[in-house]
Amino acid sequence: MLTGIYQNNPRFGEITKNLEQAIKTMEGIKVDLMVLPELFATGYQFTSISELEGLAEKIPDGPTCDALIRYARNNNLYIVFGIAEKDNGKFYNSAALVGPDGLAGLYRKSHLFYEEKLFFTPGDTGFNVYDIGSARVGIMICYDWWFPEAARTLALKGADVICHPANLVLTGCHRAMTTRSLENAVYSVTANRIGAEKRGNKSELRFTGKSQIADPKGEIILSLEASKEGIAVIDIDVERARDKAITSMNDRFYDRRPELYKII
Ligand code: ACM
């Protein structure tokens, strides 16, 4: 399955421009599953609820979903992308999965990072897995990486590939996601952004780029640069994510002892 990562430096609030750039960058590239960063079209550092309200969209009826569904239909691929969602007076830091038949999945970020807590409602979707034909895909967003339960839940629900839109500002995630891949024998696809934002009187946030795909052995098989926009695609063998064996006598899932983990 041809799987891709897109890494951008969005201009805050300029949805149309950021969206057009993503579509233009994807054009002509053959890919089955493409992952875009968290909040890739709006930018990240909101300064007020009214600003967020002006940029958040309904899913799937807003312009970002609309354009990416059209692109997915015309080019026969699936796209996972981060988006500021509004629903029933609430705002979610969400990721949508769209494909040739329209909206195929929705994830609302469970673990909100830092000042996201001032603007977004914690997600209520839980961690779900979607069958796109060539793979079963799960979604988590950025800071969810601190919680191994997120990736484990997706893997136990049958995910072959964990799509991970991100706007990373802390170190550690790139390494941690190789471990999430290794311990669950899944592919993880982290699409991060680059650049910096310093809006209003807020402290500057610097985003770390280096979007990556890790394979079920925890090896990084594709990686972008720390401070350049880019796109890259690699062919992955989804079957490798369906073998959870460690040795002839050990299996990641059968060897678990959930009765001893009762505290969680
Ligand atoms: C983050 O969750 N965007 C750091």
PDB file of N, CA, C and O in Angstrom, residues 224-257:
ATOM      1  N   LEU A 224      11.159  12.877   6.773  1.00  0.00           N
ATOM      2  CA  LEU A 224      11.369  14.176   6.123  1.00  0.00           C
ATOM      3  C   LEU A 224      12.310  15.025   6.988  1.00  0.00           C
ATOM      4  O   LEU A 224      12.684  14.624   8.079  1.00  0.00           O
ATOM      5  N   GLU A 225      12.629  16.213   6.482  1.00  0.00           N
ATOM      6  CA  GLU A 225      13.613  17.041   7.180  1.00  0.00           C
ATOM      7  C   GLU A 225      12.995  17.823   8.330  1.00  0.00           C
ATOM      8  O   GLU A 225      11.785  17.926   8.454  1.00  0.00           O
ATOM      9  N   ALA A 226      13.859  18.402   9.173  1.00  0.00           N
ATOM     10  CA  ALA A 226      13.386  19.106  10.373  1.00  0.00           C
ATOM     11  C   ALA A 226      12.750  20.456  10.044  1.00  0.00           C
ATOM     12  O   ALA A 226      11.862  20.929  10.764  1.00  0.00           O
ATOM     13  N   SER A 227      13.205  21.104   8.969  1.00  0.00           N
ATOM     14  CA  SER A 227      12.701  22.455   8.753  1.00  0.00           C
ATOM     15  C   SER A 227      12.388  22.763   7.286  1.00  0.00           C
ATOM     16  O   SER A 227      12.482  23.907   6.859  1.00  0.00           O
ATOM     17  N   LYS A 228      12.029  21.727   6.550  1.00  0.00           N
ATOM     18  CA  LYS A 228      11.636  21.932   5.147  1.00  0.00           C
ATOM     19  C   LYS A 228      10.270  21.321   4.932  1.00  0.00           C
ATOM     20  O   LYS A 228      10.022  20.203   5.408  1.00  0.00           O
ATOM     21  N   GLU A 229       9.430  22.025   4.175  1.00  0.00           N
ATOM     22  CA  GLU A 229       8.164  21.403   3.793  1.00  0.00           C
ATOM     23  C   GLU A 229       8.478  20.230   2.864  1.00  0.00           C
ATOM     24  O   GLU A 229       9.540  20.196   2.232  1.00  0.00           O
ATOM     25  N   GLY A 230       7.553  19.290   2.772  1.00  0.00           N
ATOM     26  CA  GLY A 230       7.835  18.164   1.880  1.00  0.00           C
ATOM     27  C   GLY A 230       6.726  17.144   1.847  1.00  0.00           C
ATOM     28  O   GLY A 230       5.715  17.250   2.562  1.00  0.00           O
ATOM     29  N   ILE A 231       6.941  16.176   0.996  1.00  0.00           N
ATOM     30  CA  ILE A 231       5.999  15.074   0.847  1.00  0.00           C
ATOM     31  C   ILE A 231       6.828  13.858   0.441  1.00  0.00           C
ATOM     32  O   ILE A 231       7.839  14.004  -0.267  1.00  0.00           O
ATOM     33  N   ALA A 232       6.433  12.683   0.909  1.00  0.00           N
ATOM     34  CA  ALA A 232       7.152  11.469   0.522  1.00  0.00           C
ATOM     35  C   ALA A 232       6.216  10.284   0.658  1.00  0.00           C
ATOM     36  O   ALA A 232       5.272  10.309   1.453  1.00  0.00           O
ATOM     37  N   VAL A 233       6.488   9.275  -0.148  1.00  0.00           N
ATOM     38  CA  VAL A 233       5.620   8.089  -0.205  1.00  0.00           C
ATOM     39  C   VAL A 233       6.492   6.851  -0.168  1.00  0.00           C
ATOM     40  O   VAL A 233       7.590   6.836  -0.747  1.00  0.00           O
ATOM     41  N   ILE A 234       5.996   5.811   0.497  1.00  0.00           N
ATOM     42  CA  ILE A 234       6.702   4.523   0.503  1.00  0.00           C
ATOM     43  C   ILE A 234       5.662   3.410   0.411  1.00  0.00           C
ATOM     44  O   ILE A 234       4.528   3.569   0.886  1.00  0.00           O
ATOM     45  N   ASP A 235       6.071   2.317  -0.217  1.00  0.00           N
ATOM     46  CA  ASP A 235       5.182   1.160  -0.351  1.00  0.00           C
ATOM     47  C   ASP A 235       5.323   0.303   0.906  1.00  0.00           C
ATOM     48  O   ASP A 235       6.437  -0.135   1.218  1.00  0.00           O
ATOM     49  N   ILE A 236       4.257   0.090   1.629  1.00  0.00           N
ATOM     50  CA  ILE A 236       4.349  -0.728   2.845  1.00  0.00           C
ATOM     51  C   ILE A 236       3.601  -2.048   2.647  1.00  0.00           C
ATOM     52  O   ILE A 236       2.617  -2.110   1.909  1.00  0.00           O
ATOM     53  N   ASP A 237       4.103  -3.077   3.340  1.00  0.00           N
ATOM     54  CA  ASP A 237       3.490  -4.401   3.267  1.00  0.00           C
ATOM     55  C   ASP A 237       2.612  -4.572   4.509  1.00  0.00           C
ATOM     56  O   ASP A 237       3.102  -4.888   5.596  1.00  0.00           O
ATOM     57  N   VAL A 238       1.329  -4.356   4.330  1.00  0.00           N
ATOM     58  CA  VAL A 238       0.388  -4.344   5.450  1.00  0.00           C
ATOM     59  C   VAL A 238       0.376  -5.683   6.194  1.00  0.00           C
ATOM     60  O   VAL A 238       0.202  -5.727   7.420  1.00  0.00           O
ATOM     61  N   GLU A 239       0.615  -6.772   5.461  1.00  0.00           N
ATOM     62  CA  GLU A 239       0.613  -8.115   6.084  1.00  0.00           C
ATOM     63  C   GLU A 239       1.585  -8.195   7.263  1.00  0.00           C
ATOM     64  O   GLU A 239       1.365  -8.934   8.215  1.00  0.00           O
ATOM     65  N   ARG A 240       2.665  -7.435   7.186  1.00  0.00           N
ATOM     66  CA  ARG A 240       3.664  -7.472   8.273  1.00  0.00           C
ATOM     67  C   ARG A 240       3.071  -7.013   9.605  1.00  0.00           C
ATOM     68  O   ARG A 240       3.602  -7.350  10.662  1.00  0.00           O
ATOM     69  N   ALA A 241       2.022  -6.220   9.540  1.00  0.00           N
ATOM     70  CA  ALA A 241       1.400  -5.723  10.774  1.00  0.00           C
ATOM     71  C   ALA A 241       0.392  -6.725  11.338  1.00  0.00           C
ATOM     72  O   ALA A 241      -0.205  -6.481  12.378  1.00  0.00           O
ATOM     73  N   ARG A 242       0.231  -7.852  10.658  1.00  0.00           N
ATOM     74  CA  ARG A 242      -0.775  -8.820  11.125  1.00  0.00           C
ATOM     75  C   ARG A 242      -0.137  -9.987  11.857  1.00  0.00           C
ATOM     76  O   ARG A 242      -0.821 -10.864  12.354  1.00  0.00           O
ATOM     77  N   ASP A 243       1.188  -9.996  11.904  1.00  0.00           N
ATOM     78  CA  ASP A 243       1.910 -11.043  12.626  1.00  0.00           C
ATOM     79  C   ASP A 243       2.431 -10.426  13.920  1.00  0.00           C
ATOM     80  O   ASP A 243       3.355  -9.624  13.909  1.00  0.00           O
ATOM     81  N   LYS A 244       1.864 -10.838  15.033  1.00  0.00           N
ATOM     82  CA  LYS A 244       2.233 -10.221  16.318  1.00  0.00           C
ATOM     83  C   LYS A 244       3.259 -11.059  17.084  1.00  0.00           C
ATOM     84  O   LYS A 244       3.547 -10.789  18.255  1.00  0.00           O
ATOM     85  N   ALA A 245       3.803 -12.098  16.423  1.00  0.00           N
ATOM     86  CA  ALA A 245       4.755 -12.977  17.102  1.00  0.00           C
ATOM     87  C   ALA A 245       6.061 -12.247  17.416  1.00  0.00           C
ATOM     88  O   ALA A 245       6.514 -11.387  16.657  1.00  0.00           O
ATOM     89  N   ILE A 246       6.664 -12.617  18.541  1.00  0.00           N
ATOM     90  CA  ILE A 246       7.986 -12.099  18.930  1.00  0.00           C
ATOM     91  C   ILE A 246       9.016 -13.215  18.790  1.00  0.00           C
ATOM     92  O   ILE A 246      10.089 -13.025  18.215  1.00  0.00           O
ATOM     93  N   THR A 247       8.696 -14.403  19.329  1.00  0.00           N
ATOM     94  CA  THR A 247       9.478 -15.618  19.098  1.00  0.00           C
ATOM     95  C   THR A 247       8.460 -16.705  18.758  1.00  0.00           C
ATOM     96  O   THR A 247       7.253 -16.440  18.743  1.00  0.00           O
ATOM     97  N   SER A 248       8.957 -17.929  18.561  1.00  0.00           N
ATOM     98  CA  SER A 248       8.013 -19.019  18.280  1.00  0.00           C
ATOM     99  C   SER A 248       7.130 -19.281  19.509  1.00  0.00           C
ATOM    100  O   SER A 248       6.092 -19.923  19.408  1.00  0.00           O
ATOM    101  N   MET A 249       7.525 -18.769  20.675  1.00  0.00           N
ATOM    102  CA  MET A 249       6.742 -19.007  21.896  1.00  0.00           C
ATOM    103  C   MET A 249       6.163 -17.725  22.487  1.00  0.00           C
ATOM    104  O   MET A 249       5.616 -17.747  23.596  1.00  0.00           O
ATOM    105  N   ASN A 250       6.329 -16.621  21.774  1.00  0.00           N
ATOM    106  CA  ASN A 250       5.836 -15.346  22.320  1.00  0.00           C
ATOM    107  C   ASN A 250       5.052 -14.553  21.289  1.00  0.00           C
ATOM    108  O   ASN A 250       5.410 -14.526  20.112  1.00  0.00           O
ATOM    109  N   ASP A 251       4.017 -13.922  21.786  1.00  0.00           N
ATOM    110  CA  ASP A 251       3.156 -13.110  20.932  1.00  0.00           C
ATOM    111  C   ASP A 251       2.755 -11.864  21.718  1.00  0.00           C
ATOM    112  O   ASP A 251       2.366 -11.958  22.889  1.00  0.00           O
ATOM    113  N   ARG A 252       2.876 -10.720  21.066  1.00  0.00           N
ATOM    114  CA  ARG A 252       2.603  -9.452  21.748  1.00  0.00           C
ATOM    115  C   ARG A 252       1.222  -9.409  22.389  1.00  0.00           C
ATOM    116  O   ARG A 252       1.042  -8.808  23.448  1.00  0.00           O
ATOM    117  N   PHE A 253       0.267  -9.980  21.724  1.00  0.00           N
ATOM    118  CA  PHE A 253      -1.103  -9.857  22.233  1.00  0.00           C
ATOM    119  C   PHE A 253      -1.485 -11.033  23.131  1.00  0.00           C
ATOM    120  O   PHE A 253      -2.038 -10.834  24.211  1.00  0.00           O
ATOM    121  N   TYR A 254      -1.122 -12.272  22.733  1.00  0.00           N
ATOM    122  CA  TYR A 254      -1.510 -13.414  23.578  1.00  0.00           C
ATOM    123  C   TYR A 254      -0.766 -13.417  24.905  1.00  0.00           C
ATOM    124  O   TYR A 254      -1.257 -13.941  25.893  1.00  0.00           O
ATOM    125  N   ASP A 255       0.436 -12.856  24.952  1.00  0.00           N
ATOM    126  CA  ASP A 255       1.217 -12.861  26.191  1.00  0.00           C
ATOM    127  C   ASP A 255       0.805 -11.766  27.173  1.00  0.00           C
ATOM    128  O   ASP A 255       1.331 -11.700  28.296  1.00  0.00           O
ATOM    129  N   ARG A 256      -0.080 -10.923  26.777  1.00  0.00           N
ATOM    130  CA  ARG A 256      -0.523  -9.862  27.690  1.00  0.00           C
ATOM    131  C   ARG A 256      -1.207 -10.470  28.913  1.00  0.00           C
ATOM    132  O   ARG A 256      -1.801 -11.535  28.834  1.00  0.00           O
ATOM    133  N   ARG A 257      -1.130  -9.776  30.060  1.00  0.00           N
ATOM    134  CA  ARG A 257      -1.765 -10.239  31.295  1.00  0.00           C
ATOM    135  C   ARG A 257      -2.693  -9.152  31.821  1.00  0.00           C
ATOM    136  O   ARG A 257      -2.445  -8.568  32.881  1.00  0.00           O
TER     137      ARG A 257
END
